[in-house]
């Protein structure tokens, strides 16, 4: 079952890349919203996002994007890209793209669709949900404020750009392990079916069968969140402020845990947002939450739980990020929300 799940993931990703190429090249210009040309472009972006669920941030992602038609230079690091038509993007060498980047997305206006090419020069860095404005500059926020160009981190390039064979093997090993993640839900799913079948045979009252099915489903969900909790403390332990180079083993484990959280627990925890149960779980993951703290939307998956400190009486409904990845070095530090403070919806502390 475990290896079958891994092979299914690999086969699906291969077929998705072939499907994108089979749709043919995308031309720049203005087309009709109801045309086959737009349908092809839309399908490419949808397939790309599906593949990114498994590959974003991995060494395999640039390979898949090249096979799908994107021009990607050597030694690029690419995380989540959205609404992107691969064959309309050209990327130079050693670029670094963080999460939630929109590249060459169609611009729709009054029944027409404008398609254009996006070109990124070598060593371009684009942060989370960034808007690029002009070359050789750095900007932050919305509305954007221009920043001085950052100094180089001064970290050995063997840890950031040119890894040794051992470090390359380490990272590839962790990223291949992503393909095994579906095996746990599959095994639990098979147990769920077997348990429900046994309950159906052993119970005659519909009410008892309903109670039994609810209990079994709750046990499966609890098991997945428990697996994630164990993984967190085995792989990372108590995380402290510091810096970690991209090709370090720590970064590979950190990234693997983020993918596992999205697969195992985010869906269930989303149903618990606004409840005490979610607060208890986040405390177990390392987050410091005071008394009478109200958590709103956005806490179903927390990338850096150990870094978040919420004092008594705080009300927060925001997207927290306690790290940056400047110059391919993960910099992580604490975010402290004071007593009685309120952070509204859609804020990014």
Tab-separated table of C-alpha atoms in Angstrom:
chain	number	residue	atom	x	y	z
A	1	UNK	CA	0.000	0.000	0.000
A	2	UNK	CA	2.803	2.405	0.916
A	3	UNK	CA	4.731	1.883	-2.317
A	4	UNK	CA	1.569	1.857	-4.407
A	5	UNK	CA	0.662	5.285	-3.032
A	6	UNK	CA	4.151	6.622	-3.820
A	7	UNK	CA	4.051	5.247	-7.372
A	8	UNK	CA	0.593	6.750	-7.883
A	9	UNK	CA	1.898	10.187	-6.915
A	10	UNK	CA	4.889	9.899	-9.264
A	11	UNK	CA	2.711	8.668	-12.134
A	12	UNK	CA	0.188	11.474	-11.633
A	13	UNK	CA	2.916	14.130	-11.689
A	14	UNK	CA	4.378	12.674	-14.891
A	15	UNK	CA	0.990	12.626	-16.598
A	16	UNK	CA	0.314	16.208	-15.502
A	17	UNK	CA	3.547	17.426	-17.092
A	18	UNK	CA	2.717	15.580	-20.310
A	19	UNK	CA	-0.805	17.029	-20.273
A	20	UNK	CA	0.514	20.597	-20.063
A	21	UNK	CA	2.883	20.045	-22.994
A	22	UNK	CA	0.137	18.377	-25.037
A	23	UNK	CA	-1.965	21.551	-24.808
A	24	UNK	CA	0.517	23.292	-27.089
A	25	UNK	CA	2.265	26.675	-26.838
A	26	UNK	CA	0.552	29.766	-25.438
A	27	UNK	CA	0.747	32.937	-27.508
A	28	UNK	CA	1.030	36.444	-26.113
A	29	UNK	CA	-1.741	38.912	-26.879
A	30	UNK	CA	-5.425	39.547	-26.250
A	31	UNK	CA	-7.897	36.681	-26.700
A	32	UNK	CA	-11.595	36.075	-26.095
A	33	UNK	CA	-12.600	34.820	-22.650
A	34	UNK	CA	-14.797	32.132	-24.241
A	35	UNK	CA	-12.158	30.897	-26.662
A	36	UNK	CA	-10.383	27.544	-26.732
A	37	UNK	CA	-7.093	29.441	-26.386
A	38	UNK	CA	-8.125	30.699	-22.957
A	39	UNK	CA	-9.399	27.268	-21.890
A	40	UNK	CA	-5.974	25.821	-22.736
A	41	UNK	CA	-4.215	28.542	-20.750
A	42	UNK	CA	-6.573	28.056	-17.795
A	43	UNK	CA	-6.032	24.284	-17.813
A	44	UNK	CA	-2.258	24.779	-17.749
A	45	UNK	CA	-2.443	26.968	-14.643
A	46	UNK	CA	-4.790	24.514	-12.877
A	47	UNK	CA	-2.548	21.522	-13.622
A	48	UNK	CA	0.524	23.461	-12.494
A	49	UNK	CA	-1.082	24.267	-9.114
A	50	UNK	CA	-2.016	20.603	-8.682
A	51	UNK	CA	1.582	19.501	-9.266
A	52	UNK	CA	2.826	22.205	-6.921
A	53	UNK	CA	0.911	20.577	-4.067
A	54	UNK	CA	3.549	17.844	-4.078
A	55	UNK	CA	6.608	19.495	-5.572
A	56	UNK	CA	6.693	23.180	-4.532
A	57	UNK	CA	9.931	24.049	-2.763
A	58	UNK	CA	11.622	20.798	-3.796
A	59	UNK	CA	14.547	20.181	-6.132
A	60	UNK	CA	12.104	18.359	-8.433
A	61	UNK	CA	9.876	21.417	-8.941
A	62	UNK	CA	12.146	23.242	-11.453
A	63	UNK	CA	12.516	19.956	-13.368
A	64	UNK	CA	8.746	19.552	-13.602
A	65	UNK	CA	8.295	23.188	-14.635
A	66	UNK	CA	10.890	22.809	-17.409
A	67	UNK	CA	9.108	19.685	-18.637
A	68	UNK	CA	5.865	21.707	-18.643
A	69	UNK	CA	7.431	24.405	-20.838
A	70	UNK	CA	8.796	27.004	-18.400
A	71	UNK	CA	12.303	28.367	-19.096
A	72	UNK	CA	14.034	27.972	-15.734
A	73	UNK	CA	17.733	28.713	-15.324
A	74	UNK	CA	20.077	26.531	-13.284
A	75	UNK	CA	20.109	26.488	-9.490
A	76	UNK	CA	16.683	28.111	-8.990
A	77	UNK	CA	14.568	27.621	-5.856
A	78	UNK	CA	10.810	27.913	-6.435
A	79	UNK	CA	8.085	27.529	-3.841
A	80	UNK	CA	4.347	28.088	-4.446
A	81	UNK	CA	3.420	29.803	-7.715
A	82	UNK	CA	-0.197	30.590	-8.549
A	83	UNK	CA	-2.188	31.440	-11.688
A	84	UNK	CA	0.900	30.755	-13.782
A	85	UNK	CA	1.112	29.671	-17.404
A	86	UNK	CA	4.491	27.921	-17.531
A	87	UNK	CA	5.489	28.582	-21.125
A	88	UNK	CA	5.032	32.353	-20.618
A	89	UNK	CA	7.702	32.526	-17.901
A	90	UNK	CA	11.465	32.878	-18.355
A	91	UNK	CA	13.656	32.737	-15.264
A	92	UNK	CA	17.392	33.331	-15.034
A	93	UNK	CA	19.837	31.361	-12.923
A	94	UNK	CA	19.853	31.271	-9.094
A	95	UNK	CA	16.424	32.873	-8.670
A	96	UNK	CA	14.518	32.370	-5.414
A	97	UNK	CA	10.703	32.528	-5.346
A	98	UNK	CA	8.881	32.280	-2.018
A	99	UNK	CA	5.235	31.320	-1.394
A	100	UNK	CA	2.182	32.624	-3.208
A	101	UNK	CA	3.854	34.230	-6.255
A	102	UNK	CA	1.689	35.113	-9.266
A	103	UNK	CA	3.637	34.823	-12.539
A	104	UNK	CA	2.289	35.664	-15.978
A	105	UNK	CA	-1.300	35.215	-14.899
A	106	UNK	CA	-4.013	36.121	-17.437
A	107	UNK	CA	-5.552	39.590	-16.967
A	108	UNK	CA	-9.300	39.407	-17.577
A	109	UNK	CA	-11.241	42.534	-18.507
A	110	UNK	CA	-14.743	42.800	-20.032
A	111	UNK	CA	-14.706	39.489	-21.832
A	112	UNK	CA	-11.108	39.602	-23.019
A	113	UNK	CA	-7.961	38.004	-21.660
A	114	UNK	CA	-4.511	39.589	-21.910
A	115	UNK	CA	-1.572	37.198	-21.933
A	116	UNK	CA	2.006	38.413	-21.604
A	117	UNK	CA	5.461	37.091	-20.840
A	118	UNK	CA	7.187	37.462	-17.475
A	119	UNK	CA	11.002	37.497	-17.453
A	120	UNK	CA	13.087	37.343	-14.290
A	121	UNK	CA	16.793	38.112	-14.399
A	122	UNK	CA	19.412	35.986	-12.683
A	123	UNK	CA	19.539	35.983	-8.852
A	124	UNK	CA	16.085	37.570	-8.517
A	125	UNK	CA	14.414	37.176	-5.121
A	126	UNK	CA	10.610	37.476	-4.829
A	127	UNK	CA	9.077	37.249	-1.349
A	128	UNK	CA	5.663	35.975	-0.304
A	129	UNK	CA	2.808	37.417	-2.389
A	130	UNK	CA	5.142	40.095	-3.723
A	131	UNK	CA	4.490	42.578	-6.525
A	132	UNK	CA	7.560	43.247	-8.670
A	133	UNK	CA	7.970	46.901	-9.659
A	134	UNK	CA	11.319	47.519	-11.309
A	135	UNK	CA	14.682	45.823	-11.532
A	136	UNK	CA	17.535	46.262	-9.056
A	137	UNK	CA	15.206	47.406	-6.262
A	138	UNK	CA	13.664	45.961	-3.090
A	139	UNK	CA	10.120	46.676	-1.899
A	140	UNK	CA	7.969	45.646	1.037
A	141	UNK	CA	4.309	45.927	2.057
A	142	UNK	CA	1.071	47.106	0.494
A	143	UNK	CA	1.189	49.875	-0.585
A	144	UNK	CA	4.830	49.056	-1.327
A	145	UNK	CA	7.714	50.900	0.319
A	146	UNK	CA	11.153	50.837	-1.256
A	147	UNK	CA	13.866	49.288	0.908
A	148	UNK	CA	17.646	49.599	0.715
A	149	UNK	CA	19.284	46.638	-1.000
A	150	UNK	CA	20.063	44.016	1.682
A	151	UNK	CA	23.611	42.994	2.429
A	152	UNK	CA	24.623	39.481	1.497
A	153	UNK	CA	24.191	36.979	4.307
A	154	UNK	CA	27.826	35.900	4.144
A	155	UNK	CA	26.983	32.185	4.353
A	156	UNK	CA	29.101	29.594	2.572
A	157	UNK	CA	27.604	29.027	-0.902
A	158	UNK	CA	27.890	25.280	-0.333
A	159	UNK	CA	25.019	25.769	2.110
A	160	UNK	CA	22.950	28.077	-0.113
A	161	UNK	CA	23.699	27.611	-3.828
A	162	UNK	CA	26.272	24.868	-4.509
A	163	UNK	CA	25.613	21.962	-2.122
A	164	UNK	CA	27.922	19.021	-1.616
A	165	UNK	CA	26.743	15.604	-2.813
A	166	UNK	CA	25.891	14.608	0.749
A	167	UNK	CA	23.706	17.676	1.296
A	168	UNK	CA	22.040	17.166	-2.084
A	169	UNK	CA	21.292	13.540	-1.205
A	170	UNK	CA	19.893	14.585	2.171
A	171	UNK	CA	17.473	17.079	0.660
A	172	UNK	CA	16.361	14.769	-2.136
A	173	UNK	CA	15.709	12.010	0.409
A	174	UNK	CA	13.406	14.214	2.484
A	175	UNK	CA	11.578	15.444	-0.596
A	176	UNK	CA	11.058	11.898	-1.891
A	177	UNK	CA	9.535	11.030	1.480
A	178	UNK	CA	6.641	13.342	0.569
A	179	UNK	CA	5.404	10.585	-1.747
A	180	UNK	CA	5.003	8.276	1.250
A	181	UNK	CA	2.847	10.711	3.221
A	182	UNK	CA	-0.451	9.458	1.681
A	183	UNK	CA	0.222	5.970	3.065
A	184	UNK	CA	-0.843	6.938	6.600
A	185	UNK	CA	-4.282	8.298	5.551
A	186	UNK	CA	-4.738	5.277	3.267
A	187	UNK	CA	-4.032	2.796	6.074
A	188	UNK	CA	-6.334	4.700	8.440
A	189	UNK	CA	-8.979	4.847	5.716
A	190	UNK	CA	-8.867	1.076	5.271
A	191	UNK	CA	-9.208	0.641	9.051
A	192	UNK	CA	-12.147	3.090	8.995
A	193	UNK	CA	-13.941	0.979	6.371
A	194	UNK	CA	-13.250	-2.238	8.266
A	195	UNK	CA	-14.449	-0.748	11.570
A	196	UNK	CA	-17.654	0.580	10.024
A	197	UNK	CA	-18.328	-2.795	8.403
A	198	UNK	CA	-17.881	-4.517	11.760
A	199	UNK	CA	-20.181	-2.006	13.448
A	200	UNK	CA	-22.813	-2.526	10.757
A	201	UNK	CA	-22.725	-6.284	11.286
A	202	UNK	CA	-22.730	-6.106	15.083
A	203	UNK	CA	-25.314	-3.368	15.620
A	204	UNK	CA	-28.920	-3.365	14.533
A	205	UNK	CA	-30.123	0.030	15.719
A	206	UNK	CA	-29.541	2.852	13.195
A	207	UNK	CA	-28.825	5.265	16.026
A	208	UNK	CA	-26.060	3.058	17.418
A	209	UNK	CA	-24.570	2.620	13.944
A	210	UNK	CA	-24.514	6.401	13.503
A	211	UNK	CA	-22.817	6.857	16.874
A	212	UNK	CA	-20.268	4.166	16.064
A	213	UNK	CA	-19.455	5.675	12.654
A	214	UNK	CA	-18.993	9.112	14.219
A	215	UNK	CA	-16.690	7.675	16.886
A	216	UNK	CA	-14.585	5.820	14.312
A	217	UNK	CA	-14.290	8.926	12.129
A	218	UNK	CA	-13.213	10.971	15.144
A	219	UNK	CA	-10.564	8.387	16.014
A	220	UNK	CA	-9.139	8.544	12.476
A	221	UNK	CA	-8.963	12.342	12.564
A	222	UNK	CA	-7.379	12.289	16.029
A	223	UNK	CA	-4.815	9.730	14.852
A	224	UNK	CA	-3.716	11.945	11.949
A	225	UNK	CA	-3.265	14.987	14.178
A	226	UNK	CA	-1.406	12.820	16.712
A	227	UNK	CA	0.965	11.572	13.993
A	228	UNK	CA	1.708	15.169	13.037
A	229	UNK	CA	2.337	16.123	16.660
A	230	UNK	CA	4.824	13.276	17.063
A	231	UNK	CA	6.553	14.217	13.799
A	232	UNK	CA	6.978	17.808	14.968
A	233	UNK	CA	8.801	16.893	18.164
A	234	UNK	CA	10.885	14.138	16.541
A	235	UNK	CA	11.980	16.177	13.516
A	236	UNK	CA	12.420	19.643	15.030
A	237	UNK	CA	11.946	19.525	18.794
A	238	UNK	CA	11.706	22.935	20.464
A	239	UNK	CA	12.538	25.497	17.777
A	240	UNK	CA	14.509	28.556	18.870
A	241	UNK	CA	15.318	31.846	17.099
A	242	UNK	CA	18.209	31.523	14.688
A	243	UNK	CA	19.306	31.071	11.079
A	244	UNK	CA	19.405	27.935	8.933
A	245	UNK	CA	20.852	27.673	5.430
A	246	UNK	CA	18.654	26.281	2.669
A	247	UNK	CA	20.692	23.098	2.127
A	248	UNK	CA	20.914	22.244	5.826
A	249	UNK	CA	19.254	19.081	7.138
A	250	UNK	CA	17.206	21.246	9.520
A	251	UNK	CA	15.587	23.128	6.622
A	252	UNK	CA	14.735	19.862	4.875
A	253	UNK	CA	13.033	18.534	8.003
A	254	UNK	CA	11.226	21.857	8.551
A	255	UNK	CA	9.875	21.820	4.997
A	256	UNK	CA	8.796	18.163	5.242
A	257	UNK	CA	6.839	18.920	8.414
A	258	UNK	CA	5.037	21.814	6.677
A	259	UNK	CA	3.902	19.492	3.856
A	260	UNK	CA	2.813	16.834	6.376
A	261	UNK	CA	0.787	19.408	8.352
A	262	UNK	CA	-1.099	20.441	5.216
A	263	UNK	CA	-1.933	16.827	4.378
A	264	UNK	CA	-2.705	15.378	7.797
A	265	UNK	CA	-4.177	18.109	9.962
A	266	UNK	CA	-5.067	21.366	8.235
A	267	UNK	CA	-8.498	20.209	7.054
A	268	UNK	CA	-9.562	18.944	10.474
A	269	UNK	CA	-8.082	21.871	12.392
A	270	UNK	CA	-9.900	24.313	10.101
A	271	UNK	CA	-13.182	22.989	11.527
A	272	UNK	CA	-11.898	23.760	15.035
A	273	UNK	CA	-10.948	27.394	14.404
A	274	UNK	CA	-12.433	29.603	17.094
A	275	UNK	CA	-12.681	26.733	19.609
A	276	UNK	CA	-10.638	25.835	22.702
A	277	UNK	CA	-9.668	22.512	21.124
A	278	UNK	CA	-7.503	24.272	18.539
A	279	UNK	CA	-5.741	26.298	21.236
A	280	UNK	CA	-4.901	23.120	23.150
A	281	UNK	CA	-3.454	21.507	20.037
A	282	UNK	CA	-1.363	24.547	19.106
A	283	UNK	CA	0.042	24.665	22.641
A	284	UNK	CA	1.065	21.030	22.219
A	285	UNK	CA	2.827	22.029	18.968
A	286	UNK	CA	4.888	24.620	20.839
A	287	UNK	CA	2.843	27.824	20.588
A	288	UNK	CA	2.572	30.005	23.721
A	289	UNK	CA	-1.083	31.008	24.245
A	290	UNK	CA	-2.220	32.881	27.346
A	291	UNK	CA	-5.610	32.806	29.080
A	292	UNK	CA	-8.759	34.088	27.370
A	293	UNK	CA	-7.017	34.312	23.983
A	294	UNK	CA	-9.390	34.245	21.007
A	295	UNK	CA	-8.008	32.729	17.816
A	296	UNK	CA	-9.836	33.473	14.587
A	297	UNK	CA	-9.320	32.254	11.037
A	298	UNK	CA	-5.794	31.385	9.922
A	299	UNK	CA	-4.530	29.035	12.635
A	300	UNK	CA	-5.346	25.676	11.041
A	301	UNK	CA	-1.716	25.555	9.909
A	302	UNK	CA	1.008	27.547	11.649
A	303	UNK	CA	4.439	27.332	10.068
A	304	UNK	CA	6.406	28.487	13.124
A	305	UNK	CA	4.339	27.642	16.243
A	306	UNK	CA	7.299	27.877	18.645
A	307	UNK	CA	7.866	31.479	17.608
A	308	UNK	CA	4.353	32.746	18.446
A	309	UNK	CA	3.651	34.213	21.888
A	310	UNK	CA	0.102	35.460	22.534
A	311	UNK	CA	-0.433	37.109	25.913
A	312	UNK	CA	-3.617	36.975	28.010
A	313	UNK	CA	-6.740	38.470	26.501
A	314	UNK	CA	-5.372	38.854	22.959
A	315	UNK	CA	-7.713	38.589	19.974
A	316	UNK	CA	-6.008	37.518	16.762
A	317	UNK	CA	-7.302	36.570	13.327
A	318	UNK	CA	-4.254	36.956	11.153
A	319	UNK	CA	-1.686	35.133	9.043
A	320	UNK	CA	1.500	34.741	11.075
A	321	UNK	CA	4.930	34.252	9.540
A	322	UNK	CA	7.949	34.332	11.804
A	323	UNK	CA	10.566	33.640	9.141
A	324	UNK	CA	12.109	35.015	5.968
A	325	UNK	CA	14.292	33.272	3.399
A	326	UNK	CA	16.630	36.085	2.344
A	327	UNK	CA	19.686	35.039	0.351
A	328	UNK	CA	18.546	31.403	0.752
A	329	UNK	CA	19.016	31.584	4.505
A	330	UNK	CA	16.019	30.919	6.767
A	331	UNK	CA	15.898	33.590	9.468
A	332	UNK	CA	13.441	32.838	12.261
A	333	UNK	CA	12.530	34.831	15.368
A	334	UNK	CA	9.661	35.374	17.808
A	335	UNK	CA	6.432	37.294	17.264
A	336	UNK	CA	4.938	38.623	20.502
A	337	UNK	CA	1.324	39.818	20.723
A	338	UNK	CA	0.840	41.777	23.943
A	339	UNK	CA	-1.832	41.514	26.612
A	340	UNK	CA	-5.271	42.569	25.369
A	341	UNK	CA	-4.030	43.352	21.853
A	342	UNK	CA	-6.267	42.887	18.795
A	343	UNK	CA	-4.996	41.960	15.321
A	344	UNK	CA	-7.713	42.015	12.691
A	345	UNK	CA	-8.539	39.779	9.781
A	346	UNK	CA	-6.059	39.505	6.895
A	347	UNK	CA	-3.276	41.281	8.773
A	348	UNK	CA	0.244	39.868	8.337
A	349	UNK	CA	2.350	40.426	11.487
